[in-house]
Amino acid sequence: MSAVVGHAWVGSVRRAPSGALIVRPSFDTMLLNGRPWALLSEYVENWTNLYDWEFRAADLDEVADADIAGLTSTIRKLSENCVREWVDNIVTLILESRPSRLLELGCGTGLLLRHLYDRIGCYVGADVSRYAVDRIRSARLPRAHAVIAGAHDIDSGQIKRAMSDVMGAGQRPDCVLINNVAQCFPSTEYLASVLSRAIDLVEDDGRVILGDLRHLGLCDEYLDWLVLDEELGSGRFRNEEELFVDPRLIAYFAEIADREVKVSVRAKCMSGDNEITRYRYDMVLYVDAKNEKLTTREMRWEDLSGDRLAALSLLAKVGPVVVTEIPNALLDSRPDSVTANALSAVLEGTGLVVAMSHETPTRLEVRPAGGDIPKTRSMPPRDEPLKRFAARRLPELLRGHLAETFPGARLPEIIVEP
Ligand SMILES: C[S@@+](CC[C@H](N)C(=O)[O-])C[C@H]1O[C@@H](n2cnc3c(N)ncnc32)[C@H](O)[C@@H]1O
């Protein structure tokens, strides 16, 4: 037992009557700023290897967009049209605030960069995958730099130097983009750390955009939905170590930030019924925003009479309005339910956007862009994939350690306690 107790990843050990060792991981190894953080870096490395492999495989297939290839692969099973619509959707969201200096954390092979380059001033991308960064570098875009760095390196020397080179000395980004990456983050602490530094970094009236978050409140439903898909194979995703995020958690981080941050939770306004349109959402954080507060009328969906969509269309043309408690047709079968896509079609050009209720994920809302969900000072529900990773990884690691320490000995079963 002492050989296990002494291991850096182990907090405590006790022996079960069966002889198995019951191990509690050391939470110090999970701390971003604690030492050692071996478990955490192995977690990040796992994702690095996975994406390196995925990007390389896509390249071998000679697919133009390696990221698109990843998304259309058998794992996600999204059609190419769907992925193109998804790209248009996030690009529109980013351009909503007309950014000039963009920092993208977890930039991949530059899928979004390619769509944004002609419409922004300059760009710095950071990614843990060397292969992804090399792909961006090989495009030799003069106003874009890419560096091999984790999101947690946001205020590292190399990201600062890259920003200084393309943005100019002392310039800060007016948009920090973290799109379709937070699911790879190991823990809430990691997300909090990245987010608070992104909020500190961005220029006044700038934005931090968290795209494609997986909704914690819909996590069980999402996993059940995947299991129903026979082609994907039941249970395949049960052990997947992805971070799910409750939008109220981001509102909480916004509240405890040192700057004034408004928060908008956006529904995915795309056609189709798939993993993205059902279970993902985007968040826009407006940092020290200059926009003035609008006076809005507020009503519930059920207060609109007759054809509610037509009524909303008329109402939206008159002026800013907030409509709440709209059942999302992809997640709620009530007869008056409607999709985010149908709502967004009638809101075009009105300055109103389709939001997701921060409290009830199956409900949509219509709101002026600009963000104003209530803040909270108590910690909302949170997800900790690193703990799932530890439960999976520790037994094999400790058995390896014991086999090395006591060659030939019979190894005990190892059970990890949360
Ligand atoms: C699904 S791709 C998204 C790429 C790009 N943001 C987009 O929307 O097309 C996820 C990327 O995040 C990177 N990644 C994963 N964990 C990361 C971390 N902790 N820090 C920085 N990048 C990370 C992966 O290497 C991969 O390139």
Short mmCIF file of C-alpha atoms and ligand atoms in Angstrom, two decimals:
data_model
loop_
_atom_site.label_atom_id
_atom_site.label_comp_id
_atom_site.label_asym_id
_atom_site.label_seq_id
_atom_site.Cartn_x
_atom_site.Cartn_y
_atom_site.Cartn_z
CA MET A 1 0.00 0.00 0.00
CA SER A 2 2.82 2.45 0.82
CA ALA A 3 4.07 2.30 -2.78
CA VAL A 4 0.67 3.55 -3.89
CA VAL A 5 0.37 6.16 -1.13
CA GLY A 6 3.64 7.72 -2.24
CA HIS A 7 2.49 8.17 -5.84
CA ALA A 8 2.11 11.82 -6.87
CA TRP A 9 -1.45 11.34 -8.16
CA VAL A 10 -2.71 9.63 -5.04
CA GLY A 11 -4.33 11.42 -2.11
CA SER A 12 -5.30 8.52 0.14
CA VAL A 13 -5.58 4.71 -0.02
CA ARG A 14 -7.48 2.12 1.99
CA ARG A 15 -7.85 -1.61 1.57
CA ALA A 16 -11.27 -3.15 0.90
CA PRO A 17 -12.15 -6.54 2.53
CA SER A 18 -11.72 -8.10 -0.95
CA GLY A 19 -8.06 -6.97 -0.95
CA ALA A 20 -8.69 -4.28 -3.58
CA LEU A 21 -7.07 -0.91 -3.02
CA ILE A 22 -9.54 1.96 -2.85
CA VAL A 23 -7.75 5.09 -4.01
CA ARG A 24 -8.72 8.74 -3.86
CA PRO A 25 -6.85 10.88 -6.40
CA SER A 26 -4.85 13.81 -5.13
CA PHE A 27 -6.70 16.95 -6.04
CA ASP A 28 -3.43 18.89 -6.04
CA THR A 29 -2.58 17.15 -9.29
CA MET A 30 -5.75 18.58 -10.77
CA LEU A 31 -5.03 22.14 -9.81
CA LEU A 32 -3.99 24.39 -12.62
CA ASN A 33 -1.77 26.49 -10.39
CA GLY A 34 -0.87 23.71 -7.98
CA ARG A 35 2.12 21.41 -8.28
CA PRO A 36 2.46 18.86 -9.70
CA TRP A 37 -0.27 19.02 -12.31
CA ALA A 38 0.72 15.82 -14.08
CA LEU A 39 -2.80 14.49 -14.38
CA LEU A 40 -4.01 17.74 -15.87
CA SER A 41 -1.24 17.93 -18.43
CA GLU A 42 -1.80 14.32 -19.41
CA TYR A 43 -5.45 15.16 -19.94
CA VAL A 44 -4.59 18.09 -22.22
CA GLU A 45 -2.04 15.90 -24.02
CA ASN A 46 -4.72 13.29 -24.70
CA TRP A 47 -6.78 15.85 -26.61
CA THR A 48 -3.66 17.11 -28.37
CA ASN A 49 -2.91 13.61 -29.63
CA LEU A 50 -6.49 13.03 -30.65
CA TYR A 51 -6.66 16.22 -32.73
CA ASP A 52 -3.18 15.74 -34.17
CA TRP A 53 -4.31 12.31 -35.33
CA GLU A 54 -7.66 13.56 -36.64
CA PHE A 55 -6.13 16.47 -38.58
CA ARG A 56 -3.44 14.25 -40.09
CA ALA A 57 -6.00 11.61 -41.09
CA ALA A 58 -8.12 14.31 -42.77
CA ASP A 59 -5.08 15.61 -44.60
CA LEU A 60 -4.23 12.15 -45.87
CA ASP A 61 -7.74 12.03 -47.30
CA GLU A 62 -6.88 15.30 -49.05
CA VAL A 63 -9.92 17.06 -47.64
CA ALA A 64 -9.72 20.85 -47.98
CA ASP A 65 -10.93 21.60 -44.45
CA ALA A 66 -9.37 19.28 -41.93
CA ASP A 67 -11.73 20.58 -39.23
CA ILE A 68 -14.75 19.95 -41.41
CA ALA A 69 -13.50 16.45 -42.02
CA GLY A 70 -13.35 15.89 -38.26
CA LEU A 71 -16.92 17.01 -37.86
CA THR A 72 -18.28 15.02 -40.76
CA SER A 73 -16.44 11.90 -39.60
CA THR A 74 -18.35 8.86 -38.42
CA ILE A 75 -17.98 10.06 -34.84
CA ARG A 76 -20.13 13.15 -35.25
CA LYS A 77 -21.94 12.12 -38.40
CA LEU A 78 -22.78 15.65 -39.48
CA SER A 79 -23.41 16.27 -43.16
CA GLU A 80 -21.07 18.59 -45.02
CA ASN A 81 -23.94 21.05 -45.56
CA CYS A 82 -24.64 21.07 -41.86
CA VAL A 83 -21.01 21.81 -41.06
CA ARG A 84 -20.92 24.63 -43.62
CA GLU A 85 -24.06 26.10 -42.07
CA TRP A 86 -22.45 25.74 -38.65
CA VAL A 87 -19.38 27.66 -39.88
CA ASP A 88 -21.58 30.44 -41.36
CA ASN A 89 -23.46 30.61 -38.09
CA ILE A 90 -20.42 31.13 -35.86
CA VAL A 91 -18.77 33.47 -38.37
CA THR A 92 -21.93 35.65 -38.33
CA LEU A 93 -21.87 35.68 -34.53
CA ILE A 94 -18.21 36.72 -34.47
CA LEU A 95 -18.72 39.46 -37.07
CA GLU A 96 -21.74 40.83 -35.18
CA SER A 97 -19.33 42.95 -33.13
CA ARG A 98 -17.06 43.79 -36.12
CA PRO A 99 -13.83 42.68 -34.45
CA SER A 100 -10.55 44.02 -35.68
CA ARG A 101 -7.97 42.13 -33.58
CA LEU A 102 -8.92 38.54 -32.94
CA LEU A 103 -7.26 36.05 -30.60
CA GLU A 104 -8.50 32.49 -31.10
CA LEU A 105 -7.69 29.89 -28.44
CA GLY A 106 -7.84 26.33 -29.76
CA CYS A 107 -7.77 27.59 -33.34
CA GLY A 108 -7.39 24.18 -35.01
CA THR A 109 -6.15 24.23 -38.59
CA GLY A 110 -7.61 27.69 -39.18
CA LEU A 111 -11.09 26.85 -40.42
CA LEU A 112 -12.57 30.04 -38.94
CA LEU A 113 -9.49 32.09 -39.81
CA ARG A 114 -10.02 31.27 -43.49
CA HIS A 115 -13.59 32.55 -43.31
CA LEU A 116 -12.70 35.64 -41.27
CA TYR A 117 -9.35 36.77 -42.65
CA ASP A 118 -10.67 39.24 -45.23
CA ARG A 119 -13.11 40.72 -42.77
CA ILE A 120 -10.86 41.41 -39.78
CA GLY A 121 -7.68 43.38 -39.23
CA CYS A 122 -5.38 40.75 -37.74
CA TYR A 123 -5.40 37.40 -36.02
CA VAL A 124 -3.46 35.33 -33.52
CA GLY A 125 -4.33 31.67 -33.13
CA ALA A 126 -3.08 29.30 -30.41
CA ASP A 127 -3.50 25.56 -30.34
CA VAL A 128 -1.94 22.61 -28.54
CA SER A 129 -1.71 20.67 -31.80
CA ARG A 130 1.58 21.27 -33.60
CA TYR A 131 0.09 19.90 -36.78
CA ALA A 132 -2.80 22.42 -36.66
CA VAL A 133 -0.45 25.34 -36.05
CA ASP A 134 1.85 24.24 -38.89
CA ARG A 135 -1.12 24.18 -41.24
CA ILE A 136 -1.96 27.79 -40.41
CA ARG A 137 1.67 28.86 -40.70
CA SER A 138 1.99 27.19 -44.10
CA ALA A 139 -0.78 29.45 -45.45
CA ARG A 140 1.64 32.41 -44.90
CA LEU A 141 -1.05 34.97 -44.18
CA PRO A 142 0.75 38.23 -43.38
CA ARG A 143 -1.77 39.47 -40.79
CA ALA A 144 -2.05 36.15 -38.97
CA HIS A 145 0.23 34.36 -36.51
CA ALA A 146 -0.22 30.94 -34.96
CA VAL A 147 1.57 29.54 -31.91
CA ILE A 148 1.64 26.17 -30.21
CA ALA A 149 0.09 26.94 -26.86
CA GLY A 150 -2.73 25.79 -24.61
CA ALA A 151 -5.65 28.03 -23.74
CA HIS A 152 -4.13 28.21 -20.25
CA ASP A 153 -1.07 29.93 -21.81
CA ILE A 154 -3.21 32.93 -22.79
CA ASP A 155 -0.93 35.39 -21.01
CA SER A 156 2.32 33.60 -21.86
CA GLY A 157 5.26 35.36 -23.49
CA GLN A 158 4.78 33.65 -26.85
CA ILE A 159 1.13 34.65 -27.21
CA LYS A 160 2.02 38.20 -26.11
CA ARG A 161 4.84 38.34 -28.68
CA ALA A 162 2.59 37.04 -31.45
CA MET A 163 -0.03 39.67 -30.56
CA SER A 164 2.56 42.40 -30.47
CA ASP A 165 3.88 41.32 -33.91
CA VAL A 166 0.55 41.35 -35.74
CA MET A 167 -1.56 43.73 -33.65
CA GLY A 168 1.16 46.25 -32.77
CA ALA A 169 3.00 46.86 -29.51
CA GLY A 170 0.68 47.29 -26.54
CA GLN A 171 -2.45 46.47 -28.55
CA ARG A 172 -4.99 44.10 -27.10
CA PRO A 173 -7.49 41.90 -28.93
CA ASP A 174 -11.03 43.22 -29.18
CA CYS A 175 -12.32 39.68 -29.48
CA VAL A 176 -11.14 36.48 -27.78
CA LEU A 177 -12.69 33.46 -29.43
CA ILE A 178 -12.91 30.02 -27.85
CA ASN A 179 -15.00 28.03 -30.31
CA ASN A 180 -15.72 24.33 -30.07
CA VAL A 181 -12.80 23.91 -27.67
CA ALA A 182 -14.14 24.21 -24.11
CA GLN A 183 -15.40 20.62 -24.32
CA CYS A 184 -11.71 19.60 -24.25
CA PHE A 185 -11.05 21.55 -21.04
CA PRO A 186 -10.34 19.30 -18.06
CA SER A 187 -12.23 21.08 -15.34
CA THR A 188 -14.31 24.02 -14.25
CA GLU A 189 -11.21 25.49 -12.63
CA TYR A 190 -9.40 25.39 -15.96
CA LEU A 191 -12.33 27.05 -17.74
CA ALA A 192 -12.56 29.70 -15.01
CA SER A 193 -8.86 30.42 -15.23
CA VAL A 194 -8.89 30.80 -19.04
CA LEU A 195 -12.05 32.87 -18.98
CA SER A 196 -10.96 35.29 -16.27
CA ARG A 197 -7.70 35.97 -18.11
CA ALA A 198 -9.56 36.39 -21.43
CA ILE A 199 -11.85 38.92 -19.74
CA ASP A 200 -8.81 40.77 -18.32
CA LEU A 201 -7.08 40.78 -21.69
CA VAL A 202 -9.78 41.94 -24.06
CA GLU A 203 -10.03 45.63 -24.91
CA ASP A 204 -12.79 47.86 -23.48
CA ASP A 205 -16.06 47.17 -25.27
CA GLY A 206 -14.54 43.91 -26.51
CA ARG A 207 -16.07 40.44 -26.61
CA VAL A 208 -15.17 37.01 -25.35
CA ILE A 209 -17.05 34.41 -27.38
CA LEU A 210 -17.46 30.86 -26.15
CA GLY A 211 -18.84 28.90 -29.08
CA ASP A 212 -20.33 25.43 -29.19
CA LEU A 213 -20.61 24.79 -25.49
CA ARG A 214 -22.21 21.49 -24.54
CA HIS A 215 -25.12 22.18 -22.20
CA LEU A 216 -24.74 20.56 -18.78
CA GLY A 217 -28.49 20.72 -18.19
CA LEU A 218 -29.03 18.64 -21.35
CA CYS A 219 -26.14 16.24 -20.79
CA ASP A 220 -28.21 13.19 -19.79
CA GLU A 221 -30.67 13.75 -22.61
CA TYR A 222 -27.78 14.16 -25.05
CA LEU A 223 -26.15 10.91 -23.95
CA ASP A 224 -29.47 9.05 -24.22
CA TRP A 225 -30.03 10.53 -27.66
CA LEU A 226 -26.62 9.31 -28.80
CA VAL A 227 -27.26 5.84 -27.45
CA LEU A 228 -30.48 5.67 -29.49
CA ASP A 229 -28.36 6.08 -32.57
CA GLU A 230 -27.56 2.46 -33.36
CA GLU A 231 -24.84 3.29 -35.82
CA LEU A 232 -22.89 5.12 -33.14
CA GLY A 233 -23.09 2.11 -30.87
CA SER A 234 -24.74 2.23 -27.48
CA GLY A 235 -22.70 3.40 -24.56
CA ARG A 236 -19.93 4.70 -26.74
CA PHE A 237 -20.13 8.21 -25.35
CA ARG A 238 -20.93 7.38 -21.75
CA ASN A 239 -17.28 7.53 -20.85
CA GLU A 240 -16.42 10.39 -23.11
CA GLU A 241 -14.48 12.98 -21.18
CA GLU A 242 -15.99 16.20 -22.42
CA LEU A 243 -16.73 19.26 -20.36
CA PHE A 244 -20.40 20.20 -20.21
CA VAL A 245 -21.18 23.77 -19.15
CA ASP A 246 -24.20 25.35 -17.50
CA PRO A 247 -24.68 28.89 -18.87
CA ARG A 248 -25.23 30.13 -15.32
CA LEU A 249 -21.65 29.11 -14.55
CA ILE A 250 -20.39 31.59 -17.15
CA ALA A 251 -22.74 34.21 -15.70
CA TYR A 252 -21.20 33.47 -12.31
CA PHE A 253 -17.66 33.94 -13.67
CA ALA A 254 -18.83 37.17 -15.31
CA GLU A 255 -20.18 38.38 -11.99
CA ILE A 256 -16.97 37.71 -10.06
CA ALA A 257 -14.74 39.24 -12.78
CA ASP A 258 -12.99 42.54 -12.05
CA ARG A 259 -14.61 44.18 -15.08
CA GLU A 260 -18.22 44.85 -16.01
CA VAL A 261 -19.34 41.87 -18.10
CA LYS A 262 -22.76 41.32 -19.70
CA VAL A 263 -23.66 37.84 -20.83
CA SER A 264 -25.77 36.60 -23.73
CA VAL A 265 -26.70 32.94 -24.21
CA ARG A 266 -27.35 32.21 -27.88
CA ALA A 267 -29.27 29.29 -29.33
CA LYS A 268 -27.86 27.61 -32.42
CA CYS A 269 -29.97 28.99 -35.26
CA MET A 270 -29.44 26.38 -37.93
CA SER A 271 -31.69 24.09 -39.93
CA GLY A 272 -31.81 20.40 -39.09
CA ASP A 273 -32.24 18.30 -36.01
CA ASN A 274 -28.85 17.16 -34.83
CA GLU A 275 -26.39 17.19 -31.97
CA ILE A 276 -25.46 20.82 -32.62
CA THR A 277 -28.96 22.28 -32.91
CA ARG A 278 -30.20 20.32 -29.91
CA TYR A 279 -27.46 20.37 -27.34
CA ARG A 280 -24.95 23.11 -28.08
CA TYR A 281 -25.12 26.85 -27.57
CA ASP A 282 -22.89 29.92 -27.77
CA MET A 283 -22.14 32.58 -25.20
CA VAL A 284 -21.08 36.15 -25.85
CA LEU A 285 -19.48 38.13 -23.04
CA TYR A 286 -19.53 41.90 -23.51
CA VAL A 287 -16.67 43.39 -21.52
CA ASP A 288 -17.01 47.00 -20.32
CA ALA A 289 -19.58 47.42 -23.09
CA LYS A 290 -20.41 50.91 -24.29
CA ASN A 291 -23.89 50.12 -25.62
CA GLU A 292 -26.71 51.97 -23.88
CA LYS A 293 -29.43 50.08 -22.05
CA LEU A 294 -32.55 49.63 -24.16
CA THR A 295 -36.02 49.91 -22.74
CA THR A 296 -37.83 46.77 -23.76
CA ARG A 297 -41.30 45.36 -23.39
CA GLU A 298 -41.27 41.87 -21.91
CA MET A 299 -43.86 39.16 -22.51
CA ARG A 300 -44.23 35.40 -22.56
CA TRP A 301 -44.66 33.35 -25.73
CA GLU A 302 -48.12 32.32 -24.62
CA ASP A 303 -49.12 36.00 -24.40
CA LEU A 304 -48.85 36.23 -28.19
CA SER A 305 -52.12 35.30 -29.81
CA GLY A 306 -52.99 33.44 -33.04
CA ASP A 307 -50.02 32.48 -35.19
CA ARG A 308 -47.32 33.31 -32.64
CA LEU A 309 -44.47 33.39 -35.12
CA ALA A 310 -46.35 35.88 -37.31
CA ALA A 311 -47.25 37.94 -34.22
CA LEU A 312 -43.59 37.99 -33.17
CA SER A 313 -42.56 39.07 -36.65
CA LEU A 314 -44.86 42.13 -36.42
CA LEU A 315 -43.85 42.92 -32.86
CA ALA A 316 -40.13 42.75 -33.64
CA LYS A 317 -40.51 45.38 -36.37
CA VAL A 318 -42.07 47.86 -33.90
CA GLY A 319 -39.14 47.96 -31.47
CA PRO A 320 -37.02 46.07 -28.96
CA VAL A 321 -38.90 43.37 -27.16
CA VAL A 322 -38.13 40.41 -24.91
CA VAL A 323 -40.20 37.26 -25.37
CA THR A 324 -39.59 34.46 -22.90
CA GLU A 325 -40.70 30.86 -22.30
CA ILE A 326 -40.71 29.77 -25.93
CA PRO A 327 -40.68 25.95 -26.12
CA ASN A 328 -37.87 24.70 -28.35
CA ALA A 329 -39.45 22.32 -30.89
CA LEU A 330 -36.33 20.10 -30.95
CA LEU A 331 -36.61 19.41 -27.22
CA ASP A 332 -40.25 20.04 -26.34
CA SER A 333 -43.20 18.57 -28.22
CA ARG A 334 -45.84 21.13 -27.15
CA PRO A 335 -48.00 22.20 -30.10
CA ASP A 336 -46.88 25.84 -29.92
CA SER A 337 -43.19 24.94 -29.86
CA VAL A 338 -40.88 26.41 -32.50
CA THR A 339 -37.25 26.00 -33.57
CA ALA A 340 -34.53 28.59 -33.00
CA ASN A 341 -34.04 28.63 -36.75
CA ALA A 342 -37.68 29.56 -37.45
CA LEU A 343 -37.47 32.33 -34.85
CA SER A 344 -34.27 33.74 -36.28
CA ALA A 345 -35.80 33.85 -39.78
CA VAL A 346 -38.50 36.30 -38.63
CA LEU A 347 -36.02 38.38 -36.60
CA GLU A 348 -33.63 39.16 -39.45
CA GLY A 349 -32.67 42.82 -39.55
CA THR A 350 -34.47 43.69 -36.29
CA GLY A 351 -31.45 43.67 -33.93
CA LEU A 352 -33.14 40.93 -31.92
CA VAL A 353 -31.52 37.53 -31.45
CA VAL A 354 -32.58 34.06 -30.38
CA ALA A 355 -31.33 33.34 -26.89
CA MET A 356 -31.56 30.22 -24.81
CA SER A 357 -33.21 30.51 -21.43
CA HIS A 358 -30.37 30.37 -18.91
CA GLU A 359 -32.58 28.51 -16.46
CA THR A 360 -34.56 26.09 -18.64
CA PRO A 361 -32.49 24.73 -21.53
CA THR A 362 -35.56 23.49 -23.43
CA ARG A 363 -36.88 27.07 -23.65
CA LEU A 364 -35.85 29.79 -26.08
CA GLU A 365 -36.10 33.56 -25.75
CA VAL A 366 -36.03 36.54 -28.07
CA ARG A 367 -33.88 39.41 -26.85
CA PRO A 368 -31.91 42.39 -28.13
CA ALA A 369 -28.27 41.42 -28.76
CA GLY A 370 -26.12 42.79 -25.99
CA GLY A 371 -26.61 40.36 -23.21
CA ASP A 372 -28.21 40.82 -19.87
CA ILE A 373 -28.97 37.53 -18.15
CA PRO A 374 -29.12 37.79 -14.36
CA LYS A 375 -25.82 37.24 -12.61
CA THR A 376 -25.39 34.92 -9.68
CA ARG A 377 -22.97 34.94 -6.76
CA SER A 378 -23.46 31.28 -5.87
CA MET A 379 -21.65 28.55 -7.77
CA PRO A 380 -24.07 26.88 -10.28
CA PRO A 381 -23.88 23.14 -11.15
CA ARG A 382 -20.56 22.22 -12.72
CA ASP A 383 -18.91 19.36 -14.52
CA GLU A 384 -15.48 17.86 -13.79
CA PRO A 385 -14.30 15.58 -16.65
CA LEU A 386 -10.84 15.35 -15.11
CA LYS A 387 -12.36 13.30 -12.30
CA ARG A 388 -13.85 10.86 -14.84
CA PHE A 389 -10.46 10.74 -16.51
CA ALA A 390 -8.74 10.04 -13.19
CA ALA A 391 -11.17 7.20 -12.45
CA ARG A 392 -10.37 5.63 -15.81
CA ARG A 393 -6.64 6.32 -15.93
CA LEU A 394 -5.44 5.88 -12.35
CA PRO A 395 -5.92 2.09 -12.01
CA GLU A 396 -3.87 1.33 -15.11
CA LEU A 397 -1.23 3.85 -14.07
CA LEU A 398 -0.92 2.54 -10.51
CA ARG A 399 -0.83 -1.06 -11.63
CA GLY A 400 2.03 -0.14 -13.96
CA HIS A 401 3.76 1.61 -11.07
CA LEU A 402 3.29 -1.42 -8.77
CA ALA A 403 4.49 -3.84 -11.46
CA GLU A 404 7.68 -1.79 -11.77
CA THR A 405 8.18 -1.52 -8.00
CA PHE A 406 7.42 -5.19 -7.25
CA PRO A 407 8.29 -7.19 -10.39
CA GLY A 408 6.43 -10.51 -10.54
CA ALA A 409 4.08 -9.73 -7.62
CA ARG A 410 0.31 -10.34 -7.93
CA LEU A 411 -1.28 -6.96 -8.46
CA PRO A 412 -4.36 -5.92 -6.47
CA GLU A 413 -7.52 -4.58 -8.06
CA ILE A 414 -7.58 -0.80 -7.89
CA ILE A 415 -10.81 1.09 -7.42
CA VAL A 416 -10.90 4.87 -7.72
CA GLU A 417 -13.19 6.74 -5.36
CA PRO A 418 -14.56 10.07 -6.56
C1 LIG B 1 -12.87 20.99 -32.63
S1 LIG B 1 -11.37 21.84 -32.87
C2 LIG B 1 -11.94 23.49 -33.04
C3 LIG B 1 -11.05 24.33 -33.89
C4 LIG B 1 -11.54 25.76 -34.12
N1 LIG B 1 -11.67 26.51 -32.90
C5 LIG B 1 -12.85 25.75 -34.89
O1 LIG B 1 -13.89 26.16 -34.34
O2 LIG B 1 -12.85 25.33 -36.04
C6 LIG B 1 -10.69 21.85 -31.20
C7 LIG B 1 -9.27 22.37 -31.15
O3 LIG B 1 -8.95 22.67 -29.80
C8 LIG B 1 -7.60 22.27 -29.56
N2 LIG B 1 -7.46 22.11 -28.09
C9 LIG B 1 -7.92 21.13 -27.30
N3 LIG B 1 -7.63 21.39 -26.02
C10 LIG B 1 -7.00 22.58 -25.99
C11 LIG B 1 -6.44 23.39 -24.96
N4 LIG B 1 -6.53 23.03 -23.67
N5 LIG B 1 -5.85 24.55 -25.30
C12 LIG B 1 -5.75 24.92 -26.61
N6 LIG B 1 -6.24 24.19 -27.62
C13 LIG B 1 -6.87 23.05 -27.32
C14 LIG B 1 -7.46 21.01 -30.37
O4 LIG B 1 -6.10 20.72 -30.66
C15 LIG B 1 -8.27 21.37 -31.61
O5 LIG B 1 -7.45 21.96 -32.58
#
